[in-house]
Structure formats: C-alpha cells, structure tokens
Coordinates of N, CA and C in Angstrom, one line a residue:
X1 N 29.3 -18.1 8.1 CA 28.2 -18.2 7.3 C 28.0 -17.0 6.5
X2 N 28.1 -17.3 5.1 CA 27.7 -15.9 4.2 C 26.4 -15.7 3.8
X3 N 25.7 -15.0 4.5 CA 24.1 -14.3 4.1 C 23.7 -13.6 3.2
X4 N 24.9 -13.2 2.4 CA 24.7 -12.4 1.1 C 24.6 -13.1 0.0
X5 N 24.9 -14.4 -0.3 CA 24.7 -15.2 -1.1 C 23.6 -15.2 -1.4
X6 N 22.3 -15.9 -0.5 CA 21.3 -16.4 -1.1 C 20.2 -15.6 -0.7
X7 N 20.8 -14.3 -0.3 CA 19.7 -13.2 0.4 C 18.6 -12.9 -1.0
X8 N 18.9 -13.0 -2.1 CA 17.9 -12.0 -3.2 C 16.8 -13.4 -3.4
X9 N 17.5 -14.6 -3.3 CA 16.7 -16.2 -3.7 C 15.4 -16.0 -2.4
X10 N 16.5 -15.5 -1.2 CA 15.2 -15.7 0.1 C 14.3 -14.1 -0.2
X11 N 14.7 -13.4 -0.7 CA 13.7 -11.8 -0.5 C 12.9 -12.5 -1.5
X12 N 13.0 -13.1 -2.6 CA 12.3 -13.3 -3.7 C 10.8 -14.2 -3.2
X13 N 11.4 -15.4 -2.6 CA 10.9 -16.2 -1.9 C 9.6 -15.8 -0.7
X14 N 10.1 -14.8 -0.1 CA 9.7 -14.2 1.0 C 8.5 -13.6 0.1
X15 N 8.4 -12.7 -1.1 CA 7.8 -12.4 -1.2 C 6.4 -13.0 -1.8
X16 N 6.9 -13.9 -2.9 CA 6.1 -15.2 -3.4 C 5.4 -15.4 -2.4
X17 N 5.4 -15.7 -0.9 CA 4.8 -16.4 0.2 C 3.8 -15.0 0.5
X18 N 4.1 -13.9 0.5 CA 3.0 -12.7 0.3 C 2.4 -12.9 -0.5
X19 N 2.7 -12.9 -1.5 CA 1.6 -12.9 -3.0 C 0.7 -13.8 -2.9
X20 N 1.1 -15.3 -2.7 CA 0.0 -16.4 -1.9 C -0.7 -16.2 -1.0
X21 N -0.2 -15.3 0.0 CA -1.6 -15.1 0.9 C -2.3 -14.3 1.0
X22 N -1.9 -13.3 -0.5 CA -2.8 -12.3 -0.8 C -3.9 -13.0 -1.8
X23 N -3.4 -13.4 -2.5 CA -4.4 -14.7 -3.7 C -5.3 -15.5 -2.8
X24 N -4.6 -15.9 -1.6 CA -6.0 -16.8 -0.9 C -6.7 -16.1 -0.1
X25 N -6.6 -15.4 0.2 CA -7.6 -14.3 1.1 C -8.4 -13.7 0.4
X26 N -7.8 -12.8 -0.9 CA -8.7 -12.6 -2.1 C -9.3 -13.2 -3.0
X27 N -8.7 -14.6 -3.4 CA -9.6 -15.0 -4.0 C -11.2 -16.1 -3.5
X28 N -10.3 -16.4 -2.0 CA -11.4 -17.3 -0.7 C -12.7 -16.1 -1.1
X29 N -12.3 -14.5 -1.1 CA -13.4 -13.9 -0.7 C -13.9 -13.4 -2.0
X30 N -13.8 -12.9 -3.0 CA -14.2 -12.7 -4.4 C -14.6 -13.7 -5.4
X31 N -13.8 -14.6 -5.8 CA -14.2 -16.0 -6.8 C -14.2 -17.0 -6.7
X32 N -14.8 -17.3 -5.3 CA -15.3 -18.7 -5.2 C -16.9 -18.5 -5.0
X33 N -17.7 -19.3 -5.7 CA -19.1 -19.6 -5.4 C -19.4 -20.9 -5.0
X34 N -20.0 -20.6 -3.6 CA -20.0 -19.8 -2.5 C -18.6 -19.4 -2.2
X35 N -18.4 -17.9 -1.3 CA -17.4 -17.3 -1.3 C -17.0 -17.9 0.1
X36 N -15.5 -18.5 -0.2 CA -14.6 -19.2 1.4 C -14.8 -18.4 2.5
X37 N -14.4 -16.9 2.1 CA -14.6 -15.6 3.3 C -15.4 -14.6 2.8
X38 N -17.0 -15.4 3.6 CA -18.5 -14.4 2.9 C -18.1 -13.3 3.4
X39 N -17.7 -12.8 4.4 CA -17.4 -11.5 4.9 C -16.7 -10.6 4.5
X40 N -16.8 -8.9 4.0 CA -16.2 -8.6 3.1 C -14.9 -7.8 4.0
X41 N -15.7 -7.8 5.6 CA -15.0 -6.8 6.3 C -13.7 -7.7 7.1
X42 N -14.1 -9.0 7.2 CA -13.0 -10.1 7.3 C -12.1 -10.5 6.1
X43 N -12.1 -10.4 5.2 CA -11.6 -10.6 4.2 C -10.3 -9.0 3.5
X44 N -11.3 -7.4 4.4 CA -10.3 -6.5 4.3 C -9.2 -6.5 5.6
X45 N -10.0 -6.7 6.5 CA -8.8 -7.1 7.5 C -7.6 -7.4 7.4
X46 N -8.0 -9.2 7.1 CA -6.9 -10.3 6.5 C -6.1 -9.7 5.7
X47 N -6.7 -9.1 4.4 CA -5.5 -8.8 3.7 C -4.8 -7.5 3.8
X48 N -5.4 -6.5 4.9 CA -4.5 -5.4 5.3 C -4.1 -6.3 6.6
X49 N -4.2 -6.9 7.2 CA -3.3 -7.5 7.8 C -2.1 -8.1 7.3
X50 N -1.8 -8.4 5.9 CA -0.3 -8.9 5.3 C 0.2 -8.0 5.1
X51 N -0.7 -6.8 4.7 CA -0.1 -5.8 4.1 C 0.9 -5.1 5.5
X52 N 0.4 -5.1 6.6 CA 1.4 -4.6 7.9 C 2.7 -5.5 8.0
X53 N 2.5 -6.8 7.9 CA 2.9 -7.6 7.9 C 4.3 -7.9 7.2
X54 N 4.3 -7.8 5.9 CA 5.0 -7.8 4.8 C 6.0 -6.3 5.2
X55 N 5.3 -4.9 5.9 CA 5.9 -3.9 5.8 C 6.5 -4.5 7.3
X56 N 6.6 -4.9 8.3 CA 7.4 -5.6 9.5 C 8.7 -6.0 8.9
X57 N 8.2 -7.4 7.9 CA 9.0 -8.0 7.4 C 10.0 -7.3 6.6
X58 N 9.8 -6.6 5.9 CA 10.3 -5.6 5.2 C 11.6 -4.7 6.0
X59 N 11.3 -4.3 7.1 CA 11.9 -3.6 7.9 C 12.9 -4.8 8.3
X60 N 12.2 -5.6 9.2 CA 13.5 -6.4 9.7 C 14.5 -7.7 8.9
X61 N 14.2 -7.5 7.8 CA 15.0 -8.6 6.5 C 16.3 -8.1 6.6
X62 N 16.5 -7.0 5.7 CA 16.0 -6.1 5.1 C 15.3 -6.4 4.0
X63 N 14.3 -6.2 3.2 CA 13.9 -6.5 1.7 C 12.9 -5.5 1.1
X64 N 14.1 -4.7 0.0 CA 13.5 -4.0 -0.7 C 12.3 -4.7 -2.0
X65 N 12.0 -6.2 -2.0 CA 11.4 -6.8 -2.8 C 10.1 -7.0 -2.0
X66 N 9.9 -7.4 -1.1 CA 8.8 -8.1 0.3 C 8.3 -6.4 0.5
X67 N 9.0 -5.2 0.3 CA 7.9 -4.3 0.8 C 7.7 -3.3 -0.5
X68 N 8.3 -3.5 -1.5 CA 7.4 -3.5 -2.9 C 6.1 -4.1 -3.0
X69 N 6.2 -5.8 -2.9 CA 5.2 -7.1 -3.1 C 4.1 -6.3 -2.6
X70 N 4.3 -5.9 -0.9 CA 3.6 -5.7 0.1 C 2.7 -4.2 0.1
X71 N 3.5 -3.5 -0.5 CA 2.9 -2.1 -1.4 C 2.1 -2.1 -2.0
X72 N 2.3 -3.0 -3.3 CA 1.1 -3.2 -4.3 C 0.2 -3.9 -3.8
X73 N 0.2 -4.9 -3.0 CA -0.8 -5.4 -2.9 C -1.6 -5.3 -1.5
X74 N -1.0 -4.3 -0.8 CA -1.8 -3.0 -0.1 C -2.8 -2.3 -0.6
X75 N -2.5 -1.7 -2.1 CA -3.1 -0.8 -3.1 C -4.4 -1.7 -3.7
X76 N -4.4 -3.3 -3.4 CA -5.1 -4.2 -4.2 C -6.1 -4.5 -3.3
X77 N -5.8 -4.4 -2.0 CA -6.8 -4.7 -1.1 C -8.2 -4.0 -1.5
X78 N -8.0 -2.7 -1.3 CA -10.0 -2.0 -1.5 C -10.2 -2.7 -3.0
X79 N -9.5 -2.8 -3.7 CA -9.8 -3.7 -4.8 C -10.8 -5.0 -5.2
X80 N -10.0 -5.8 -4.2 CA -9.7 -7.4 -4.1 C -11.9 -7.3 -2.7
X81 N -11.4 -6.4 -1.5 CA -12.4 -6.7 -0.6 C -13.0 -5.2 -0.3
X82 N -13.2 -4.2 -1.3 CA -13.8 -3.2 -0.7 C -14.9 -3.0 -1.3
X83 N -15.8 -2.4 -0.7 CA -17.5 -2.4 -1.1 C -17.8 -0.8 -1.6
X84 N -17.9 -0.9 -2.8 CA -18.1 1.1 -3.2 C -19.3 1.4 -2.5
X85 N -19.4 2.5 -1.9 CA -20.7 2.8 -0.8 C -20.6 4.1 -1.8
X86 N -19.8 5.0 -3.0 CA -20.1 6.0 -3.5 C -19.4 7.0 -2.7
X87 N -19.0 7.0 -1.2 CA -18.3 8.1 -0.8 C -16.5 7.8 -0.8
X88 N -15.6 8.3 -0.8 CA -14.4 7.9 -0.6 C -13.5 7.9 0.3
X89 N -14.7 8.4 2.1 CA -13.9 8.7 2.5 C -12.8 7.4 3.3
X90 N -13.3 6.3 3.7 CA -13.4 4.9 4.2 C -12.0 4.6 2.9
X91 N -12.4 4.6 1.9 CA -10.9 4.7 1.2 C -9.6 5.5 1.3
X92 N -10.1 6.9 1.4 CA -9.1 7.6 1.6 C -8.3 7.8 3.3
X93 N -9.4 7.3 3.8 CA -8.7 7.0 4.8 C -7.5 5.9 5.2
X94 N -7.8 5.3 4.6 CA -7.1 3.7 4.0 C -5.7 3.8 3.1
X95 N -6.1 4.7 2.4 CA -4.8 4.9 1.7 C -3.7 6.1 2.2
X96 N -4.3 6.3 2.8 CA -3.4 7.8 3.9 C -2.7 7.2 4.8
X97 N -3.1 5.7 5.3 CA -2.5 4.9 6.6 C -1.6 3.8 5.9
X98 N -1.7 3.8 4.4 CA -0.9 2.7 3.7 C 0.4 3.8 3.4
X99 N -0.3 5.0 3.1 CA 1.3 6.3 2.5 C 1.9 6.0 3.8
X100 N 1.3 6.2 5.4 CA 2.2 7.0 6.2 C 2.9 5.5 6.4
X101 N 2.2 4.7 6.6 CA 3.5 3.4 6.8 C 4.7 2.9 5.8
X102 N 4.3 3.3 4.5 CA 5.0 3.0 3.5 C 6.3 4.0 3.5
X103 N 6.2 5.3 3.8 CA 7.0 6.3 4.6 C 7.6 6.5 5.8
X104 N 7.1 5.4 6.5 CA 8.3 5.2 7.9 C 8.6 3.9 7.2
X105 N 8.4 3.2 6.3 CA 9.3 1.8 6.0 C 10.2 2.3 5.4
X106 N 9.8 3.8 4.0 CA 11.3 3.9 3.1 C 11.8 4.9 4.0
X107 N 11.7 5.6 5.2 CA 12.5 6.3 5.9 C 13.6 5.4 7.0
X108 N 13.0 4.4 7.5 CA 13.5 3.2 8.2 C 14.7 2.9 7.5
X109 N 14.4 2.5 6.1 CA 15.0 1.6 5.2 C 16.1 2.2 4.1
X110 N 15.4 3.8 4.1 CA 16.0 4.8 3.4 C 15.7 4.0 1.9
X111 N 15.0 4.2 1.8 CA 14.4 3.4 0.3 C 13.2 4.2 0.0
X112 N 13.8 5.4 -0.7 CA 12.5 7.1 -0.9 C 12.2 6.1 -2.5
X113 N 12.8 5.3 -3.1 CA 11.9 4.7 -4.0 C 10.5 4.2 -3.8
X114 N 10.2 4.0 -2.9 CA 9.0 3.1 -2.1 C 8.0 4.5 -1.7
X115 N 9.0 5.4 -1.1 CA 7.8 6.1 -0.7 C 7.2 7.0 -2.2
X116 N 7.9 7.1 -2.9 CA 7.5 7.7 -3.9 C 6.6 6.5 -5.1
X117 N 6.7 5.5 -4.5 CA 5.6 4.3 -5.3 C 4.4 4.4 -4.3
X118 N 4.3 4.9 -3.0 CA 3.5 4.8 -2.5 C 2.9 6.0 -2.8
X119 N 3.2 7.1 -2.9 CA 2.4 8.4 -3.5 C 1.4 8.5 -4.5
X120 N 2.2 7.8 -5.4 CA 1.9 7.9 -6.9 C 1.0 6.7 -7.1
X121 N 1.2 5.5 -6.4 CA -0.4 4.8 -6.4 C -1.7 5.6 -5.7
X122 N -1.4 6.2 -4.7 CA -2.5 6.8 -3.9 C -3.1 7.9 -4.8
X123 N -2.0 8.7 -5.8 CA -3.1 9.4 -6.3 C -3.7 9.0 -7.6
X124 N -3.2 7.5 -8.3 CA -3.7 6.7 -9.0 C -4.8 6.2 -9.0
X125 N -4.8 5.6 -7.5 CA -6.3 5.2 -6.8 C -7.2 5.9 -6.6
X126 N -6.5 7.3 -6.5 CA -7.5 8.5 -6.4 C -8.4 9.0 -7.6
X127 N -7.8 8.7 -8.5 CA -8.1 9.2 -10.3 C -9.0 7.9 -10.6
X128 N -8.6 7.2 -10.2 CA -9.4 5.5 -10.7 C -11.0 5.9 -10.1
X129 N -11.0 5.9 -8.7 CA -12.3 6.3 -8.0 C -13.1 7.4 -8.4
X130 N -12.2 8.6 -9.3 CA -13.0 9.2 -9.8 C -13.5 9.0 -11.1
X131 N -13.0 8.2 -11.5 CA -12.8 7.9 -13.0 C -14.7 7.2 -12.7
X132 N -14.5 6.6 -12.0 CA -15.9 5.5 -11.4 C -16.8 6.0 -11.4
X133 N -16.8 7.2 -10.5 CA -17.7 8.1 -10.5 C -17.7 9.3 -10.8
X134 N -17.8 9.4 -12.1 CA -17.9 11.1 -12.8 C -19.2 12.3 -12.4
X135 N -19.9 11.5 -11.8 CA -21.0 12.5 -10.8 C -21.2 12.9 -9.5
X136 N -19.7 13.0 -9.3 CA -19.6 13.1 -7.4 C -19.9 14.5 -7.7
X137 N -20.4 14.9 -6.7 CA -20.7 16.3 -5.7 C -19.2 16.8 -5.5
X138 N -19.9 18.1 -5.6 CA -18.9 19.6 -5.4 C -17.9 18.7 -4.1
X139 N -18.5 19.1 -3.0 CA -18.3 18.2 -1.9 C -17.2 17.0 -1.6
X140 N -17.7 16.7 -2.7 CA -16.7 15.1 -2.7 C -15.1 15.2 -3.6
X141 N -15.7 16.5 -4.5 CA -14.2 16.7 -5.1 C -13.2 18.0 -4.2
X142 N -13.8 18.5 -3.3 CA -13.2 18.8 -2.4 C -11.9 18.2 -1.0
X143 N -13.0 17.2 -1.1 CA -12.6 15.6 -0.1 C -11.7 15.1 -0.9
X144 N -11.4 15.1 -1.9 CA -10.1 14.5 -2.7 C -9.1 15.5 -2.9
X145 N -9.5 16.8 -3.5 CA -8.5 17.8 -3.6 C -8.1 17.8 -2.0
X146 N -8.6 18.0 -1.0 CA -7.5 17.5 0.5 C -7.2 16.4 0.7
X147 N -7.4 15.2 0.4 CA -6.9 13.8 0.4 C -5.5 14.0 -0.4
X148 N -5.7 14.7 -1.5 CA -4.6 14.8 -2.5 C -3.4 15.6 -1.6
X149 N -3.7 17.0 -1.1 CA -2.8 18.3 -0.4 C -2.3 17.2 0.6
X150 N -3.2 16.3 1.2 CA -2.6 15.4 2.6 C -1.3 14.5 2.2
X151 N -1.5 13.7 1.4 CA -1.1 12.6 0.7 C 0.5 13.8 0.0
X152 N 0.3 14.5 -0.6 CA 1.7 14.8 -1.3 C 2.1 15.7 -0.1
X153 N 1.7 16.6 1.3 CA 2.3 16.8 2.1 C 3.5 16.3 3.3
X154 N 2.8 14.6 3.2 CA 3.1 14.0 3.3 C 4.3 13.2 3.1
X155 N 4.6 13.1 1.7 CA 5.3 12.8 0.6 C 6.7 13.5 0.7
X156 N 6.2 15.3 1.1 CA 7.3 16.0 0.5 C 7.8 15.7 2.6
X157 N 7.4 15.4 3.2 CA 7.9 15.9 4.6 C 8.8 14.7 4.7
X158 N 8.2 13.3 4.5 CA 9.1 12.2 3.9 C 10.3 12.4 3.2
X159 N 10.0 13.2 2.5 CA 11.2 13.0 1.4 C 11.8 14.0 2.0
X160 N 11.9 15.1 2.9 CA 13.0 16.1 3.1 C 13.5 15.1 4.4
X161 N 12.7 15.0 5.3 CA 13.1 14.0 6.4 C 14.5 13.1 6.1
X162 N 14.2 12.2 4.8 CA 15.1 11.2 4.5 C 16.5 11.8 4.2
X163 N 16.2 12.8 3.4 CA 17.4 13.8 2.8 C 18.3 14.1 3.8
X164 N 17.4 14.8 5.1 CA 18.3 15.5 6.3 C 18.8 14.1 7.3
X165 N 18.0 12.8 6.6 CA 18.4 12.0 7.5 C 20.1 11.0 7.0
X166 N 20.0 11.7 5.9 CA 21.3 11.3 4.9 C 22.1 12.4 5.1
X167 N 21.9 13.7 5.4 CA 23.1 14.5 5.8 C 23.1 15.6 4.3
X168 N 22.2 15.5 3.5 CA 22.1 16.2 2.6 C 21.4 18.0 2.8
X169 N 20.6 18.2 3.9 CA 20.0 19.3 3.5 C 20.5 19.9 4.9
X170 N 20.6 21.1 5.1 CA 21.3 21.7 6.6 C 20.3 22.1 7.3

C-alpha cells in the first residue's frame, strides 16, 4: 500500500473537516439569532478545543496543512467567541498557550515555519488589541511590552532548540 500518493488529498481533506468545525461552533455561537451556543465561555472552549485537536492531529499525520488550518484558526477563536472586558490579560494569556503548543508542534515536526507563523500572529493580535484600544493605561502597555519580551523569548528558545535539534549549532 503506497500512502504517499493520496497523503496531500487526505491533509487537505483533514483540514476542510477543521475549518467546518470551526464555522459551526463559531458561527452556532456569533450569527445565528437566537444564538445555537448562547454561551460565550462554551463556545471558547469548543473552539480551542479543535484548536488542541488539529495540533494532535497534526503531530500524529504528519500534516503540515491540518496544523497551519489549526494555527489560524486558534488565532480566530478570541475573535469568533471572546468578550473584550478592556484588559488583555485573559487574551494574552491565551495566546502564550497557543505560541507554546504551536512550538512543541514545529519542534516535534521540525516545521520552524509554523512556529514563526505562530509568533508573528501573536504579536499581530497584539497590535490589533491595541489598535482597539488607544486609551489603555501606562499599566497595560507595560503588560504587553512583557507579553511581547515572553512571546519572542519564546520564539528565539524554539528556534535555537530546533537548530541544535538538527545538529546545526554546537
């Protein structure tokens, strides 16, 4: 049996089946009136629950496509079911637990593409939320400039990790 033939039809596939159950969990809970899943904190669950999910799948496929899918639409969740309360930290906390898994997936997988899409949304997301609120406190741009030092500390320990784990750095 040759599994390399129809592996990119099934990653493709695999992923499509993410994207659907990110669409109905998100849109069950955002645009239907009345909303399928009134709950906003069931609804973030659910959809960081695919998002672990997809990064499982991801690992044991292999599929560099199912943990892209699963990346962005990690990044969509606070989006899709998150409630702006004005502080960032419930965010930033959220996005620090999507870098560090998205970083043992491309360390696992050795796919530093991923982890470097995972960086570069987080501090995307980060710019977005401020972009939202141009009147945060001293305070709060503090809590991002360390969210930020976390997030690319992170990043760089990833990325040397993978290197020494390829036999590149001594």
């Amino acid at each position: 049996m040759r599994r390399g033939r129809y592996a990119p039809v099934g990653h493709a596939l695999a992923g499509l089946g993410f994207v659907g159950l990110y669409l109905g969990f998100g849109l069950g809970h955002r645009f239907f009136d009345p909303p399928v899943i009134a709950n906003a904190a069931f609804a973030f669950a659910a959809l960081a629950a695919v998002t672990v999910i997809a990064g499982v799948y991801a690992v044991k496929l292999p599929s560099a496509h199912v943990a892209v899918l699963g990346l962005v639409g990690g990044y969509l969740v606070p989006v899709i079911a998150g409630r702006d309360s004005g502080h960032p930290f419930g965010l930033y906390a959220y996005l620090f637990a999507l870098v560090a898994a998205a970083a043992f997936v491309a360390h696992a997988r050795r796919w530093s593409a991923l982890n470097f899409l995972a960086t570069a949304l987080a501090f995307v997301m980060c710019l977005v939320w401020h972009s939202r609120h141009p009147g945060a406190s001293v305070a709060i741009h503090y809590v991002s400039l360390g969210f930020l030092s976390a997030i690319h500390v992170l990043y760089l320990a990833a990325t040397v990790a993978g290197t020494k784990g390829r036999g590149r750095v001594g």
